[in-house]
Amino acid sequence: MLDRIKSTKSASGEESETEGGPASLTSRIYARLRADIISGVLEPGAKLKIEDLRQRYDSGASPIREALSLLTSHQLVERLDQRGFRVSSISLEEFDELLKTRCWLEERALRESIAHGDKRWEEELVIAAYRLSRAPRNSGGNPVATNDEWEKLHKDFHLTLISRCGSRFLLNSCDELYDQNVRYRKAASSVAYPERDVRAEHEGIADAVLARDADRAVQRLVAHYTNTGSFLRKHFE
Amino acid sequence: MLDRIKSTKSASGEESETEGGPASLTSRIYARLRADIISGVLEPGAKLKIEDLRQRYDSGASPIREALSLLTSHQLVERLDQRGFRVSSISLEEFDELLKTRCWLEERALRESIAHGDKRWEEELVIAAYRLSRAPRNSGGNPVATNDEWEKLHKDFHLTLISRCGSRFLLNSCDELYDQNVRYRKAASSVAYPERDVRAEHEGIADAVLARDADRAVQRLVAHYTNTGSFLRKHFE
DNA sequence: GCCCTCGTAATAATCGATTTTTTTGCTCTG
DNA sequence: CAGAGCAAAAAAATCGATTATTACGAGGGC
């Protein structure tokens, strides 16, 4: 269990990670629950009993229920009337749909971003790619322990790619799907990491994007997802 | 025995037709709030004070807060830490993004649906189109009062079109965007309805889909959205 | 006259206890 | 031995009251 709250971000949106400090209890619980679900600490399908969570997060029932309610809309938690909450379950079929959908949406988003992104965007992308390239995927030589910093940078890179797509709705959807995908990745790859050169794939994507070669960029991005997808798929058995 | 559990609808999922029945207070409040927000009874940007809502829906604070939390993820309600909730505001820029995004997503969804839909789907579509064609858009001759039944059938028609897209994620997104669009429509067209033949457009779409002519279907669907979009746009002044 | 500060009113957030509903487990039939 | 019927236990949902935070406005200094 993680007993430290690292960054308090508002329950509804992104923003300030500088504040490690106070916010509403609900928001802090939201952030912790979310992290625990995405990282797989709370397993897919697990029952989320209010009483347990109350103890675990040391609060009353209201903030817990509220945080859970906030999470349901992101498809991370399922809510059943009068039967409480549980971590959304995962399945192979859903994974296939997730993968497909990400390819569809991100292709569109990437093309738009390439068409409309400005210099500033290019620079943001360069930075994001650079940082990602320098971050170790695992922490402390342990091949299984994931590196939270890498996770953050990886998400950042992928979202930066599509950040200029011109639609907050599309961006939100991609964001949510990204998180779902991490959940699947964690669930599947508790065993191993791909041997293939993921880093090179990221660079390849960034290069094509910076060259404003939309077709190639899309082709590489989709290949990246498809590769990762079939790799994960194998590990579900 | 069976009839005790039959129609309990969950707040996060779809509605069952046999409305009115029992469910948790939270779910009922959720449904009412949602309807009030989409229909514009609660105006965009309006502050949602817990105390007011408590009175209005005759409940304690917990169900209200929970219902609001459920709604935030659908972008219908904004939550500000320690500052309560408010109805999400609307804007012309956002409307443009909404329209664009719907075109992008529904094009994909429709193509997939056409490619994969079976006979049963065709029949569902025929029914949905027929019902929609028979429903009066306004109730009781009042040109302003919207007809809830028409609303339901209209949504049904549009969702049926894409129901076989093969991705619950994409379907969910389209569903949410649809609701957002209704909100914009209500906000804008409290004045008037389009003179153009919306009904014919629906039929045209259905015909193309049933003929499995994806290009034409998409072209018509997008035109339908674009037409409606620019019509609404004018009414925002 | 304008802005800053502080106290008060309003509102949001949270808690602890109570009420409902579901689950569980056992007993009793057929 | 399967299943129906209860009753106790567990869990979810909800309430009413309390605490924390923010919004507001009057008074005072510059």
Short mmCIF file of C-alpha atoms (C1' of nucleotides) in Angstrom, two decimals:
data_model
loop_
_atom_site.label_atom_id
_atom_site.label_comp_id
_atom_site.label_asym_id
_atom_site.label_seq_id
_atom_site.Cartn_x
_atom_site.Cartn_y
_atom_site.Cartn_z
CA MET A 1 0.00 0.00 0.00
CA LEU A 2 1.12 3.42 -0.75
CA ASP A 3 0.87 5.41 2.36
CA ARG A 4 2.05 8.61 0.89
CA ILE A 5 0.11 11.07 -1.06
CA LYS A 6 2.30 12.34 -3.75
CA SER A 7 0.46 14.88 -5.72
CA THR A 8 -2.88 16.29 -5.05
CA LYS A 9 -4.64 17.04 -8.19
CA SER A 10 -8.16 18.16 -8.38
CA ALA A 11 -10.57 15.36 -8.73
CA SER A 12 -12.21 16.71 -11.81
CA GLY A 13 -9.29 17.92 -13.82
CA GLU A 14 -5.59 18.00 -14.35
CA GLU A 15 -3.53 20.87 -13.05
CA SER A 16 -1.11 21.71 -10.37
CA GLU A 17 1.12 18.98 -9.23
CA THR A 18 3.17 21.35 -7.23
CA GLU A 19 0.88 21.23 -4.27
CA GLY A 20 1.53 18.20 -2.20
CA GLY A 21 -0.64 19.84 0.31
CA PRO A 22 -4.23 20.21 1.15
CA ALA A 23 -7.27 19.97 -0.97
CA SER A 24 -10.50 18.39 -0.01
CA LEU A 25 -10.33 14.97 1.48
CA THR A 26 -12.47 13.75 -1.37
CA SER A 27 -9.91 14.91 -3.90
CA ARG A 28 -7.07 13.26 -2.11
CA ILE A 29 -8.94 10.02 -1.80
CA TYR A 30 -9.93 10.27 -5.43
CA ALA A 31 -6.31 10.62 -6.47
CA ARG A 32 -5.17 7.74 -4.33
CA LEU A 33 -7.97 5.44 -5.37
CA ARG A 34 -7.37 6.26 -8.96
CA ALA A 35 -3.68 5.55 -8.70
CA ASP A 36 -4.36 2.32 -6.86
CA ILE A 37 -6.80 1.19 -9.48
CA ILE A 38 -4.70 2.08 -12.48
CA SER A 39 -1.63 0.55 -10.98
CA GLY A 40 -3.51 -2.60 -10.18
CA VAL A 41 -3.04 -2.45 -6.43
CA LEU A 42 -6.79 -2.71 -6.36
CA GLU A 43 -7.48 -5.54 -8.73
CA PRO A 44 -10.00 -5.47 -11.53
CA GLY A 45 -13.33 -6.74 -10.36
CA ALA A 46 -12.49 -6.28 -6.69
CA LYS A 47 -15.29 -5.25 -4.42
CA LEU A 48 -14.82 -1.82 -2.98
CA LYS A 49 -16.43 -1.89 0.41
CA ILE A 50 -17.08 1.46 1.89
CA GLU A 51 -16.15 0.28 5.34
CA ASP A 52 -12.79 -1.08 4.19
CA LEU A 53 -11.97 2.05 2.29
CA ARG A 54 -12.97 4.20 5.21
CA GLN A 55 -10.38 2.47 7.29
CA ARG A 56 -7.79 2.40 4.59
CA TYR A 57 -8.07 6.09 3.84
CA ASP A 58 -9.14 7.11 7.30
CA SER A 59 -12.25 9.07 6.51
CA GLY A 60 -15.99 9.05 6.74
CA ALA A 61 -18.21 7.41 4.20
CA SER A 62 -19.10 10.54 2.29
CA PRO A 63 -15.71 11.37 0.81
CA ILE A 64 -15.23 7.75 -0.14
CA ARG A 65 -18.54 7.51 -1.90
CA GLU A 66 -17.96 10.78 -3.60
CA ALA A 67 -14.54 9.79 -4.84
CA LEU A 68 -15.91 6.50 -6.11
CA SER A 69 -18.70 8.30 -7.88
CA LEU A 70 -16.20 10.53 -9.59
CA LEU A 71 -14.30 7.48 -10.74
CA THR A 72 -17.28 5.67 -12.17
CA SER A 73 -17.60 8.03 -15.03
CA HIS A 74 -14.06 7.32 -16.06
CA GLN A 75 -14.96 3.66 -16.28
CA LEU A 76 -12.52 2.80 -13.57
CA VAL A 77 -15.18 1.92 -11.07
CA GLU A 78 -18.55 0.27 -11.54
CA ARG A 79 -21.48 1.30 -9.49
CA LEU A 80 -24.40 -0.99 -8.83
CA ASP A 81 -27.45 0.44 -7.25
CA GLN A 82 -27.72 -0.69 -3.63
CA ARG A 83 -24.84 -3.02 -4.15
CA GLY A 84 -21.95 -0.73 -3.87
CA PHE A 85 -18.91 -0.24 -5.98
CA ARG A 86 -16.28 -2.42 -7.51
CA VAL A 87 -13.21 -1.95 -9.62
CA SER A 88 -14.22 -2.26 -13.25
CA SER A 89 -13.39 -5.67 -14.52
CA ILE A 90 -11.24 -6.30 -17.50
CA SER A 91 -11.57 -8.75 -20.33
CA LEU A 92 -9.88 -9.74 -23.50
CA GLU A 93 -12.80 -8.55 -25.60
CA GLU A 94 -12.76 -5.20 -23.93
CA PHE A 95 -9.06 -4.95 -24.45
CA ASP A 96 -9.49 -5.49 -28.15
CA GLU A 97 -12.10 -2.78 -28.28
CA LEU A 98 -9.88 -0.49 -26.29
CA LEU A 99 -6.99 -1.00 -28.65
CA LYS A 100 -9.13 -0.49 -31.73
CA THR A 101 -10.69 2.62 -30.32
CA ARG A 102 -7.40 4.13 -29.37
CA CYS A 103 -6.13 3.63 -32.88
CA TRP A 104 -9.20 5.25 -34.35
CA LEU A 105 -9.28 8.22 -32.06
CA GLU A 106 -5.60 8.87 -31.89
CA GLU A 107 -5.19 8.69 -35.63
CA ARG A 108 -7.71 11.45 -36.02
CA ALA A 109 -6.25 13.42 -33.16
CA LEU A 110 -2.72 13.08 -34.40
CA ARG A 111 -3.58 14.16 -37.91
CA GLU A 112 -5.33 17.23 -36.58
CA SER A 113 -2.51 18.01 -34.26
CA ILE A 114 0.03 17.76 -37.04
CA ALA A 115 -2.10 19.96 -39.23
CA HIS A 116 -2.61 22.63 -36.61
CA GLY A 117 0.26 22.43 -34.16
CA ASP A 118 2.52 25.44 -33.96
CA LYS A 119 6.19 25.91 -33.13
CA ARG A 120 5.52 25.91 -29.48
CA TRP A 121 3.89 22.53 -29.80
CA GLU A 122 6.89 21.17 -31.65
CA GLU A 123 9.08 22.29 -28.82
CA GLU A 124 6.85 20.78 -26.21
CA LEU A 125 7.02 17.55 -28.11
CA VAL A 126 10.79 17.67 -28.36
CA ILE A 127 11.00 18.14 -24.62
CA ALA A 128 8.53 15.41 -23.86
CA ALA A 129 10.34 12.99 -26.16
CA TYR A 130 13.68 13.88 -24.67
CA ARG A 131 12.57 13.44 -21.11
CA LEU A 132 10.95 10.16 -21.90
CA SER A 133 14.06 8.93 -23.62
CA ARG A 134 16.11 9.63 -20.51
CA ALA A 135 13.84 8.03 -18.00
CA PRO A 136 14.48 4.47 -16.93
CA ARG A 137 11.46 2.31 -17.39
CA ASN A 138 11.99 0.36 -14.22
CA SER A 139 13.16 1.70 -10.98
CA GLY A 140 16.23 0.44 -9.21
CA GLY A 141 17.20 -2.29 -11.60
CA ASN A 142 14.15 -4.26 -10.61
CA PRO A 143 12.73 -5.39 -13.93
CA VAL A 144 9.23 -5.64 -12.56
CA ALA A 145 8.85 -2.54 -10.42
CA THR A 146 7.49 0.16 -12.62
CA ASN A 147 8.82 3.61 -12.47
CA ASP A 148 6.15 6.16 -11.70
CA GLU A 149 8.23 8.88 -13.25
CA TRP A 150 8.44 6.94 -16.50
CA GLU A 151 4.70 6.43 -16.42
CA LYS A 152 4.14 10.12 -16.09
CA LEU A 153 6.53 11.02 -18.88
CA HIS A 154 5.16 8.37 -21.15
CA LYS A 155 1.62 9.64 -20.75
CA ASP A 156 2.85 13.13 -21.20
CA PHE A 157 4.55 12.24 -24.46
CA HIS A 158 1.52 10.56 -25.90
CA LEU A 159 -0.83 13.32 -24.88
CA THR A 160 1.49 15.99 -26.20
CA LEU A 161 1.41 14.32 -29.59
CA ILE A 162 -2.29 14.94 -29.86
CA SER A 163 -2.58 18.03 -27.73
CA ARG A 164 -3.31 20.31 -30.67
CA CYS A 165 -6.11 18.24 -32.10
CA GLY A 166 -8.47 21.09 -31.47
CA SER A 167 -11.02 19.23 -29.42
CA ARG A 168 -11.09 19.01 -25.69
CA PHE A 169 -13.61 16.22 -26.05
CA LEU A 170 -11.36 14.09 -28.16
CA LEU A 171 -8.45 14.84 -25.91
CA ASN A 172 -10.41 13.80 -22.85
CA SER A 173 -11.46 10.57 -24.47
CA CYS A 174 -7.90 9.74 -25.40
CA ASP A 175 -6.79 10.56 -21.91
CA GLU A 176 -9.30 8.19 -20.40
CA LEU A 177 -8.50 5.46 -22.84
CA TYR A 178 -4.84 5.90 -22.08
CA ASP A 179 -5.48 5.30 -18.42
CA GLN A 180 -7.54 2.26 -19.18
CA ASN A 181 -4.71 0.94 -21.23
CA VAL A 182 -2.24 1.40 -18.42
CA ARG A 183 -4.54 -0.63 -16.27
CA TYR A 184 -4.47 -3.44 -18.79
CA ARG A 185 -0.74 -3.16 -19.15
CA LYS A 186 -0.21 -3.44 -15.43
CA ALA A 187 -2.61 -6.32 -15.21
CA ALA A 188 -0.85 -8.23 -17.96
CA SER A 189 2.75 -7.36 -17.64
CA SER A 190 3.30 -8.05 -14.00
CA VAL A 191 5.51 -10.65 -15.55
CA ALA A 192 7.70 -9.09 -18.13
CA TYR A 193 8.48 -6.20 -20.38
CA PRO A 194 8.69 -6.30 -24.10
CA GLU A 195 12.14 -6.92 -25.49
CA ARG A 196 11.53 -4.82 -28.51
CA ASP A 197 12.80 -1.32 -28.69
CA VAL A 198 9.97 0.77 -27.41
CA ARG A 199 12.24 3.73 -27.05
CA ALA A 200 13.08 3.67 -30.74
CA GLU A 201 9.42 3.53 -31.56
CA HIS A 202 8.79 6.68 -29.58
CA GLU A 203 11.60 8.44 -31.33
CA GLY A 204 10.35 7.30 -34.69
CA ILE A 205 6.94 8.72 -33.98
CA ALA A 206 8.32 12.01 -32.78
CA ASP A 207 10.53 12.31 -35.83
CA ALA A 208 7.69 11.74 -38.25
CA VAL A 209 5.50 14.19 -36.40
CA LEU A 210 8.17 16.87 -36.36
CA ALA A 211 8.67 16.31 -40.07
CA ARG A 212 4.90 16.84 -40.37
CA ASP A 213 4.63 13.58 -42.18
CA ALA A 214 1.16 12.68 -41.03
CA ASP A 215 0.81 9.38 -42.81
CA ARG A 216 4.06 8.06 -41.54
CA ALA A 217 3.44 9.35 -38.04
CA VAL A 218 0.06 7.70 -37.90
CA GLN A 219 1.40 4.50 -39.30
CA ARG A 220 4.10 4.42 -36.63
CA LEU A 221 1.80 5.35 -33.82
CA VAL A 222 -0.69 2.69 -34.76
CA ALA A 223 2.07 0.14 -35.14
CA HIS A 224 3.31 1.12 -31.70
CA TYR A 225 -0.12 0.46 -30.23
CA THR A 226 -0.63 -2.71 -32.18
CA ASN A 227 2.73 -4.08 -31.14
CA THR A 228 2.12 -3.28 -27.53
CA GLY A 229 -1.34 -4.68 -27.87
CA SER A 230 -0.40 -8.06 -29.19
CA PHE A 231 2.41 -8.26 -26.69
CA LEU A 232 0.01 -7.65 -23.84
CA ARG A 233 -2.53 -9.94 -25.35
CA LYS A 234 -0.12 -12.84 -25.10
CA HIS A 235 0.35 -12.21 -21.43
CA PHE A 236 -3.31 -12.47 -20.61
CA GLU A 237 -3.00 -16.16 -21.55
CA MET B 1 -39.46 -12.59 -6.03
CA LEU B 2 -38.37 -11.66 -9.47
CA ASP B 3 -40.45 -8.57 -9.69
CA ARG B 4 -38.71 -7.09 -6.75
CA ILE B 5 -35.43 -6.70 -8.48
CA LYS B 6 -36.44 -6.25 -12.03
CA SER B 7 -36.17 -2.61 -12.82
CA THR B 8 -33.46 -1.14 -10.77
CA LYS B 9 -31.47 1.04 -13.03
CA SER B 10 -28.04 2.11 -12.22
CA ALA B 11 -27.11 5.72 -12.29
CA SER B 12 -24.15 5.18 -14.49
CA GLY B 13 -25.71 2.90 -17.01
CA GLU B 14 -28.54 3.14 -19.42
CA GLU B 15 -32.10 3.79 -18.45
CA SER B 16 -34.80 1.23 -18.52
CA GLU B 17 -38.09 2.23 -20.01
CA THR B 18 -40.12 1.27 -17.02
CA GLU B 19 -39.28 4.48 -15.27
CA GLY B 20 -40.66 5.84 -12.09
CA GLY B 21 -39.85 2.81 -10.06
CA PRO B 22 -37.71 2.49 -7.04
CA ALA B 23 -34.01 2.77 -7.01
CA SER B 24 -31.65 4.51 -4.70
CA LEU B 25 -32.38 8.10 -3.95
CA THR B 26 -29.06 8.97 -5.48
CA SER B 27 -30.03 7.38 -8.78
CA ARG B 28 -33.33 9.16 -8.90
CA ILE B 29 -31.73 12.48 -8.16
CA TYR B 30 -29.07 11.74 -10.72
CA ALA B 31 -31.69 11.12 -13.36
CA ARG B 32 -33.64 14.24 -12.53
CA LEU B 33 -30.60 16.47 -12.34
CA ARG B 34 -29.35 15.12 -15.59
CA ALA B 35 -32.64 15.73 -17.30
CA ASP B 36 -32.85 19.20 -15.85
CA ILE B 37 -29.37 20.04 -17.03
CA ILE B 38 -29.73 18.65 -20.52
CA SER B 39 -33.09 20.28 -20.98
CA GLY B 40 -31.73 23.58 -19.81
CA VAL B 41 -34.00 23.95 -16.81
CA LEU B 42 -30.80 24.35 -14.92
CA GLU B 43 -28.90 26.83 -16.99
CA PRO B 44 -25.32 26.46 -18.11
CA GLY B 45 -23.00 28.02 -15.61
CA ALA B 46 -25.59 28.05 -12.84
CA LYS B 47 -24.34 27.46 -9.34
CA LEU B 48 -25.61 24.24 -7.87
CA LYS B 49 -25.91 24.87 -4.18
CA ILE B 50 -26.22 21.77 -2.12
CA GLU B 51 -28.70 23.39 0.20
CA ASP B 52 -30.98 24.43 -2.65
CA LEU B 53 -30.85 21.04 -4.24
CA ARG B 54 -31.52 19.38 -0.94
CA GLN B 55 -34.75 21.27 -0.71
CA ARG B 56 -35.62 20.84 -4.32
CA TYR B 57 -35.16 17.11 -4.29
CA ASP B 58 -36.00 16.63 -0.66
CA SER B 59 -33.00 14.68 0.49
CA GLY B 60 -29.88 14.87 2.56
CA ALA B 61 -26.62 16.22 1.27
CA SER B 62 -25.01 12.89 0.52
CA PRO B 63 -27.23 11.74 -2.33
CA ILE B 64 -27.03 15.18 -3.88
CA ARG B 65 -23.29 15.30 -3.77
CA GLU B 66 -23.05 11.81 -5.06
CA ALA B 67 -25.37 12.47 -7.96
CA LEU B 68 -23.42 15.60 -8.82
CA SER B 69 -20.20 13.67 -8.69
CA LEU B 70 -21.59 11.13 -11.09
CA LEU B 71 -22.52 13.90 -13.45
CA THR B 72 -19.16 15.61 -13.43
CA SER B 73 -17.52 12.89 -15.36
CA HIS B 74 -20.03 13.30 -18.13
CA GLN B 75 -19.02 16.92 -18.39
CA LEU B 76 -22.45 18.06 -17.42
CA VAL B 77 -21.38 19.41 -14.06
CA GLU B 78 -18.17 21.09 -13.01
CA ARG B 79 -16.70 20.51 -9.64
CA LEU B 80 -14.43 22.99 -7.95
CA ASP B 81 -12.63 21.91 -4.88
CA GLN B 82 -14.15 23.56 -1.83
CA ARG B 83 -16.32 25.68 -4.03
CA GLY B 84 -19.05 23.33 -4.89
CA PHE B 85 -20.62 22.39 -8.14
CA ARG B 86 -22.03 24.24 -11.09
CA VAL B 87 -23.65 23.37 -14.36
CA SER B 88 -20.95 23.19 -17.01
CA SER B 89 -20.90 26.35 -18.98
CA ILE B 90 -21.24 26.45 -22.72
CA SER B 91 -19.45 28.48 -25.33
CA LEU B 92 -19.30 28.93 -29.03
CA GLU B 93 -15.77 27.57 -29.19
CA GLU B 94 -16.77 24.50 -27.30
CA PHE B 95 -19.73 24.03 -29.57
CA ASP B 96 -17.47 24.04 -32.58
CA GLU B 97 -15.26 21.45 -31.00
CA LEU B 98 -18.27 19.39 -30.10
CA LEU B 99 -19.57 19.43 -33.61
CA LYS B 100 -16.21 18.57 -35.10
CA THR B 101 -15.67 15.76 -32.68
CA ARG B 102 -19.07 14.27 -33.30
CA CYS B 103 -18.38 14.21 -37.01
CA TRP B 104 -15.05 12.52 -36.49
CA LEU B 105 -16.25 9.92 -34.08
CA GLU B 106 -19.55 9.15 -35.68
CA GLU B 107 -18.04 8.78 -39.10
CA ARG B 108 -15.77 6.09 -37.77
CA ALA B 109 -18.55 4.50 -35.76
CA LEU B 110 -20.97 4.52 -38.65
CA ARG B 111 -18.50 2.96 -41.06
CA GLU B 112 -17.76 0.19 -38.62
CA SER B 113 -21.40 -0.33 -37.93
CA ILE B 114 -22.21 -0.60 -41.61
CA ALA B 115 -19.36 -3.00 -42.10
CA HIS B 116 -20.31 -5.24 -39.22
CA GLY B 117 -24.01 -4.81 -38.60
CA ASP B 118 -26.20 -7.84 -39.11
CA LYS B 119 -29.82 -8.33 -40.18
CA ARG B 120 -31.03 -7.77 -36.70
CA TRP B 121 -29.34 -4.41 -36.65
CA GLU B 122 -30.96 -3.45 -39.93
CA GLU B 123 -34.31 -4.23 -38.43
CA GLU B 124 -33.62 -2.28 -35.30
CA LEU B 125 -32.71 0.63 -37.49
CA VAL B 126 -35.84 0.34 -39.55
CA ILE B 127 -37.92 0.40 -36.40
CA ALA B 128 -36.04 3.31 -34.91
CA ALA B 129 -36.38 5.30 -38.12
CA TYR B 130 -40.04 4.51 -38.40
CA ARG B 131 -40.84 5.49 -34.86
CA LEU B 132 -38.91 8.69 -35.18
CA SER B 133 -40.71 9.54 -38.40
CA ARG B 134 -44.05 9.20 -36.66
CA ALA B 135 -43.28 11.24 -33.61
CA PRO B 136 -44.22 14.90 -33.54
CA ARG B 137 -41.31 17.09 -32.74
CA ASN B 138 -43.28 19.45 -30.57
CA SER B 139 -45.96 18.52 -28.20
CA GLY B 140 -49.45 19.93 -28.38
CA GLY B 141 -48.96 22.26 -31.31
CA ASN B 142 -46.76 24.47 -29.21
CA PRO B 143 -43.81 25.17 -31.49
CA VAL B 144 -41.46 25.72 -28.60
CA ALA B 145 -42.35 22.97 -26.17
CA THR B 146 -40.15 20.06 -26.99
CA ASN B 147 -41.50 16.60 -27.03
CA ASP B 148 -39.68 14.28 -24.68
CA GLU B 149 -40.81 11.31 -26.63
CA TRP B 150 -39.31 12.73 -29.80
CA GLU B 151 -36.08 13.39 -27.94
CA LYS B 152 -35.90 9.82 -26.85
CA LEU B 153 -36.63 8.43 -30.28
CA HIS B 154 -34.18 10.78 -31.92
CA LYS B 155 -31.38 9.73 -29.65
CA ASP B 156 -32.37 6.16 -30.15
CA PHE B 157 -32.18 6.50 -33.89
CA HIS B 158 -28.75 8.07 -33.85
CA LEU B 159 -27.35 5.58 -31.41
CA THR B 160 -28.81 2.66 -33.31
CA LEU B 161 -26.99 3.82 -36.41
CA ILE B 162 -23.67 3.31 -34.72
CA SER B 163 -24.59 0.58 -32.30
CA ARG B 164 -22.58 -2.07 -34.13
CA CYS B 165 -19.36 -0.12 -34.25
CA GLY B 166 -17.74 -2.76 -32.12
CA SER B 167 -16.48 -0.53 -29.37
CA ARG B 168 -18.27 0.24 -26.17
CA PHE B 169 -15.79 3.03 -25.63
CA LEU B 170 -16.61 4.76 -28.85
CA LEU B 171 -20.29 4.23 -28.27
CA ASN B 172 -20.06 5.77 -24.84
CA SER B 173 -18.23 8.77 -26.16
CA CYS B 174 -20.81 9.33 -28.84
CA ASP B 175 -23.55 8.97 -26.29
CA GLU B 176 -22.03 11.63 -24.10
CA LEU B 177 -21.41 13.95 -26.98
CA TYR B 178 -24.97 13.47 -28.09
CA ASP B 179 -26.23 14.63 -24.73
CA GLN B 180 -23.94 17.60 -24.78
CA ASN B 181 -25.32 18.50 -28.14
CA VAL B 182 -28.87 18.36 -26.90
CA ARG B 183 -27.89 20.79 -24.22
CA TYR B 184 -26.56 23.18 -26.81
CA ARG B 185 -29.61 22.71 -28.94
CA LYS B 186 -31.93 23.51 -26.08
CA ALA B 187 -29.86 26.47 -25.09
CA ALA B 188 -29.93 27.90 -28.57
CA SER B 189 -33.24 26.96 -29.98
CA SER B 190 -35.49 28.13 -27.25
CA VAL B 191 -36.54 30.41 -30.04
CA ALA B 192 -37.23 28.39 -33.12
CA TYR B 193 -36.89 25.18 -35.00
CA PRO B 194 -35.21 24.75 -38.33
CA GLU B 195 -37.50 25.01 -41.30
CA ARG B 196 -35.53 22.54 -43.29
CA ASP B 197 -36.68 19.00 -43.56
CA VAL B 198 -34.94 17.21 -40.75
CA ARG B 199 -37.20 14.26 -41.16
CA ALA B 200 -36.10 13.75 -44.75
CA GLU B 201 -32.50 13.90 -43.64
CA HIS B 202 -33.07 11.11 -41.18
CA GLU B 203 -34.71 9.00 -43.81
CA GLY B 204 -31.91 9.70 -46.23
CA ILE B 205 -29.36 8.53 -43.72
CA ALA B 206 -31.28 5.39 -42.92
CA ASP B 207 -31.70 4.57 -46.59
CA ALA B 208 -28.02 4.91 -47.32
CA VAL B 209 -27.13 2.81 -44.30
CA LEU B 210 -29.57 0.07 -45.19
CA ALA B 211 -28.12 0.08 -48.70
CA ARG B 212 -24.74 -0.36 -46.99
CA ASP B 213 -23.46 2.62 -48.87
CA ALA B 214 -21.00 3.81 -46.28
CA ASP B 215 -19.68 6.83 -48.13
CA ARG B 216 -23.08 8.20 -48.84
CA ALA B 217 -24.34 7.45 -45.36
CA VAL B 218 -21.41 9.22 -43.78
CA GLN B 219 -21.75 12.13 -46.11
CA ARG B 220 -25.41 12.50 -45.20
CA LEU B 221 -24.86 12.06 -41.51
CA VAL B 222 -22.12 14.66 -41.45
CA ALA B 223 -24.23 17.02 -43.52
CA HIS B 224 -27.05 16.51 -41.05
CA TYR B 225 -24.79 17.50 -38.19
CA THR B 226 -23.25 20.36 -40.05
CA ASN B 227 -26.62 21.74 -41.04
CA THR B 228 -27.93 21.51 -37.54
CA GLY B 229 -24.68 22.98 -36.31
CA SER B 230 -24.73 26.09 -38.39
CA PHE B 231 -28.40 26.54 -37.67
CA LEU B 232 -27.77 26.45 -33.97
CA ARG B 233 -24.73 28.60 -34.30
CA LYS B 234 -26.81 31.41 -35.72
CA HIS B 235 -29.10 31.29 -32.73
CA PHE B 236 -26.34 31.80 -30.25
CA GLU B 237 -26.24 35.34 -31.75
"C1'" DG C 1 -12.30 57.83 -2.75
"C1'" DC C 2 -10.04 53.33 -2.97
"C1'" DC C 3 -8.28 49.38 -1.19
"C1'" DC C 4 -7.09 46.38 2.56
"C1'" DT C 5 -8.41 43.79 6.79
"C1'" DC C 6 -11.17 41.47 9.74
"C1'" DG C 7 -15.42 39.55 11.33
"C1'" DT C 8 -19.69 37.45 9.98
"C1'" DA C 9 -22.77 35.06 7.09
"C1'" DA C 10 -23.18 31.54 3.68
"C1'" DT C 11 -21.78 27.41 1.78
"C1'" DA C 12 -19.08 23.31 1.19
"C1'" DA C 13 -17.17 19.32 3.22
"C1'" DT C 14 -17.14 15.85 6.48
"C1'" DC C 15 -18.45 12.91 10.29
"C1'" DG C 16 -21.00 9.55 13.15
"C1'" DA C 17 -25.15 7.41 13.73
"C1'" DT C 18 -29.37 5.46 11.76
"C1'" DT C 19 -32.16 3.26 8.33
"C1'" DT C 20 -32.59 0.07 4.28
"C1'" DT C 21 -31.33 -3.45 1.51
"C1'" DT C 22 -28.72 -7.26 0.31
"C1'" DT C 23 -26.16 -11.45 1.68
"C1'" DT C 24 -25.40 -15.28 4.15
"C1'" DG C 25 -26.31 -19.34 6.53
"C1'" DC C 26 -29.28 -22.40 8.60
"C1'" DT C 27 -33.50 -25.02 9.15
"C1'" DC C 28 -37.18 -27.28 7.47
"C1'" DT C 29 -39.79 -29.38 3.82
"C1'" DG C 30 -40.95 -32.59 0.01
"C1'" DC D 1 -30.47 -33.51 -1.43
"C1'" DA D 2 -32.36 -29.44 -3.76
"C1'" DG D 3 -34.80 -25.63 -2.77
"C1'" DA D 4 -37.92 -22.35 -0.01
"C1'" DG D 5 -38.24 -19.54 3.86
"C1'" DC D 6 -36.44 -16.98 7.55
"C1'" DA D 7 -33.46 -14.46 10.60
"C1'" DA D 8 -29.17 -12.66 11.69
"C1'" DA D 9 -25.17 -10.32 9.90
"C1'" DA D 10 -23.07 -7.36 6.69
"C1'" DA D 11 -23.03 -3.76 3.72
"C1'" DA D 12 -25.03 0.16 1.35
"C1'" DA D 13 -27.53 4.30 1.56
"C1'" DT D 14 -29.01 8.15 3.86
"C1'" DC D 15 -29.67 11.61 7.37
"C1'" DG D 16 -28.81 15.40 10.67
"C1'" DA D 17 -25.43 17.81 12.85
"C1'" DT D 18 -20.73 19.62 13.03
"C1'" DT D 19 -16.57 21.58 11.16
"C1'" DA D 20 -13.87 23.97 7.62
"C1'" DT D 21 -13.65 27.22 3.85
"C1'" DT D 22 -14.98 30.72 1.07
"C1'" DA D 23 -17.72 34.86 -0.01
"C1'" DC D 24 -19.28 39.17 1.51
"C1'" DG D 25 -19.40 43.61 3.46
"C1'" DA D 26 -18.52 47.23 6.93
"C1'" DG D 27 -15.05 49.93 8.99
"C1'" DG D 28 -10.55 52.02 8.97
"C1'" DG D 29 -6.13 53.65 7.02
"C1'" DC D 30 -3.74 56.08 3.25
#
